[in-house]
Amino acid sequence: MPELPDIVTYLHALRERIVGKTLLKIQVRSPFLVRTVEPDLMTLQGRTVQDISRIGKRIVWHFDDELLLVFHLMIAGRFHLKKPGTLPKGKIDLAAFSFEDFTLMLTEASQKKRASLHVLKGRAALEQQDRGGLEP
């Protein structure tokens, strides 16, 4: 699992690039990535990322209407900036999140595919993702 400094680095880099930007399209290549059914992942298309944060070692994208996209990268999950319109087609590509100027590719270089993605609504649902423990 990426350690906390990695997560904080992702937050810093992503905040500059996606906050205030509209998520134009989501393409999921791996059916095992999305772990929730409601709200539907595709309802986030066309919405603007309002903020990003973390809960433990999970990265959270905040949208309007209290919708949240929660990424758990696990040990081999990574984000990669790609050219606009890039599709998830490589062996390790799990999903692509298209913005106007780039595509953010979620990859996992592991055969076990443990990374997960949750679509949640509201603070209470987000708090259920908190596994507790010490906060450094």
Short mmCIF file of C-alpha atoms in Angstrom, two decimals, residues 3-134:
data_model
loop_
_atom_site.label_atom_id
_atom_site.label_comp_id
_atom_site.label_asym_id
_atom_site.label_seq_id
_atom_site.Cartn_x
_atom_site.Cartn_y
_atom_site.Cartn_z
CA GLU A 3 2.51 4.92 2.47
CA LEU A 4 1.16 8.14 3.88
CA PRO A 5 3.85 10.38 2.30
CA ASP A 6 2.86 8.96 -1.11
CA ILE A 7 -0.81 9.71 -0.46
CA VAL A 8 -0.02 13.26 0.68
CA THR A 9 2.08 13.76 -2.46
CA TYR A 10 -0.82 12.54 -4.62
CA LEU A 11 -3.17 14.95 -2.84
CA HIS A 12 -0.85 17.87 -3.47
CA ALA A 13 -0.37 17.01 -7.15
CA LEU A 14 -4.04 16.19 -7.78
CA ARG A 15 -5.33 19.30 -6.02
CA GLU A 16 -3.45 21.50 -8.49
CA ARG A 17 -4.76 19.57 -11.47
CA ILE A 18 -8.35 18.48 -10.79
CA VAL A 19 -10.00 20.76 -8.22
CA GLY A 20 -12.36 23.03 -10.09
CA LYS A 21 -12.21 20.84 -13.21
CA THR A 22 -15.09 18.90 -14.73
CA LEU A 23 -14.83 15.12 -14.86
CA LEU A 24 -15.91 14.55 -18.45
CA LYS A 25 -15.83 10.78 -18.77
CA ILE A 26 -15.14 7.68 -16.69
CA GLN A 27 -14.06 4.41 -18.27
CA VAL A 28 -13.62 1.35 -16.08
CA ARG A 29 -11.75 -1.61 -17.51
CA SER A 30 -11.81 -3.86 -14.47
CA PRO A 31 -15.24 -4.83 -13.10
CA PHE A 32 -13.66 -5.66 -9.75
CA LEU A 33 -12.51 -2.09 -9.14
CA VAL A 34 -15.89 -0.50 -8.29
CA ARG A 35 -17.14 -1.81 -4.94
CA THR A 36 -20.41 0.12 -4.66
CA VAL A 37 -23.60 0.13 -6.71
CA GLU A 38 -25.40 3.23 -5.47
CA PRO A 39 -24.82 6.02 -6.18
CA ASP A 40 -23.92 5.00 -9.72
CA LEU A 41 -20.34 5.81 -10.71
CA MET A 42 -21.47 7.30 -14.01
CA THR A 43 -23.50 10.01 -12.24
CA LEU A 44 -20.16 11.71 -11.55
CA GLN A 45 -19.56 12.34 -15.26
CA GLY A 46 -20.07 16.00 -16.04
CA ARG A 47 -19.62 17.08 -12.42
CA THR A 48 -16.91 19.37 -11.13
CA VAL A 49 -14.39 18.19 -8.54
CA GLN A 50 -14.96 20.56 -5.60
CA ASP A 51 -12.12 19.38 -3.36
CA ILE A 52 -9.90 16.42 -2.55
CA SER A 53 -8.92 14.99 0.81
CA ARG A 54 -7.86 11.76 2.41
CA ILE A 55 -9.31 9.45 5.00
CA GLY A 56 -6.53 7.25 6.30
CA LYS A 57 -4.73 6.02 3.19
CA ARG A 58 -7.71 6.59 0.92
CA ILE A 59 -7.95 9.49 -1.52
CA VAL A 60 -11.34 11.23 -1.68
CA TRP A 61 -12.65 13.39 -4.51
CA HIS A 62 -15.52 15.64 -3.42
CA PHE A 63 -18.34 16.60 -5.80
CA ASP A 64 -21.54 18.61 -5.35
CA ASP A 65 -24.62 17.00 -3.77
CA GLU A 66 -22.29 15.39 -1.19
CA LEU A 67 -21.09 12.80 -3.72
CA LEU A 68 -17.67 11.33 -3.05
CA LEU A 69 -15.29 9.15 -5.02
CA VAL A 70 -12.99 7.19 -2.71
CA PHE A 71 -9.85 5.50 -4.06
CA HIS A 72 -7.97 2.84 -2.14
CA LEU A 73 -4.81 2.28 -4.15
CA MET A 74 -3.48 -0.68 -2.14
CA ILE A 75 0.11 -1.80 -2.67
CA ALA A 76 0.56 -1.34 -6.42
CA GLY A 77 -2.06 1.25 -7.37
CA ARG A 78 -0.91 4.46 -9.02
CA PHE A 79 -2.25 7.48 -10.91
CA HIS A 80 -0.66 8.50 -14.23
CA LEU A 81 -1.31 11.64 -16.28
CA LYS A 82 -1.97 10.81 -19.92
CA LYS A 83 -2.95 12.71 -23.05
CA PRO A 84 -6.62 13.69 -23.33
CA GLY A 85 -8.78 10.84 -24.59
CA THR A 86 -6.40 8.03 -23.59
CA LEU A 87 -8.29 4.78 -23.05
CA PRO A 88 -7.55 2.09 -20.46
CA LYS A 89 -6.15 -0.71 -22.59
CA GLY A 90 -2.91 -1.87 -21.01
CA LYS A 91 -2.70 -4.92 -18.80
CA ILE A 92 -2.40 -2.80 -15.66
CA ASP A 93 -4.93 -0.08 -16.58
CA LEU A 94 -7.99 -0.25 -14.32
CA ALA A 95 -9.81 2.99 -15.16
CA ALA A 96 -9.48 6.32 -16.95
CA PHE A 97 -10.86 9.64 -15.68
CA SER A 98 -11.02 12.16 -18.51
CA PHE A 99 -10.71 15.89 -17.96
CA GLU A 100 -10.43 18.61 -20.61
CA ASP A 101 -6.63 18.77 -20.71
CA PHE A 102 -5.63 15.24 -19.68
CA THR A 103 -6.74 11.77 -18.68
CA LEU A 104 -5.90 10.46 -15.23
CA MET A 105 -5.21 6.73 -15.53
CA LEU A 106 -5.56 4.47 -12.51
CA THR A 107 -3.20 1.52 -12.76
CA GLU A 108 -2.29 -1.42 -10.59
CA ALA A 109 0.84 -3.44 -11.32
CA SER A 110 -0.24 -6.54 -9.44
CA GLN A 111 -1.94 -9.76 -10.45
CA LYS A 112 -4.21 -9.69 -7.40
CA LYS A 113 -6.01 -6.42 -8.29
CA ARG A 114 -6.78 -5.18 -4.79
CA ALA A 115 -7.33 -1.49 -5.55
CA SER A 116 -10.88 -0.32 -4.97
CA LEU A 117 -13.18 2.53 -5.83
CA HIS A 118 -16.26 3.53 -3.81
CA VAL A 119 -18.91 6.07 -4.77
CA LEU A 120 -20.51 7.44 -1.62
CA LYS A 121 -23.08 10.05 -0.68
CA GLY A 122 -22.68 12.09 2.48
CA ARG A 123 -20.31 12.47 5.39
CA ALA A 124 -21.79 9.49 7.29
CA ALA A 125 -20.99 7.13 4.41
CA LEU A 126 -17.44 8.50 4.27
CA GLU A 127 -16.93 8.01 8.00
CA GLN A 128 -17.74 4.31 7.54
CA GLN A 129 -14.62 4.09 5.35
CA ASP A 130 -12.45 5.23 8.28
CA ARG A 131 -10.71 2.18 9.72
CA GLY A 132 -9.63 4.09 12.81
CA GLY A 133 -6.17 3.94 14.27
CA LEU A 134 -3.68 6.66 14.98
#
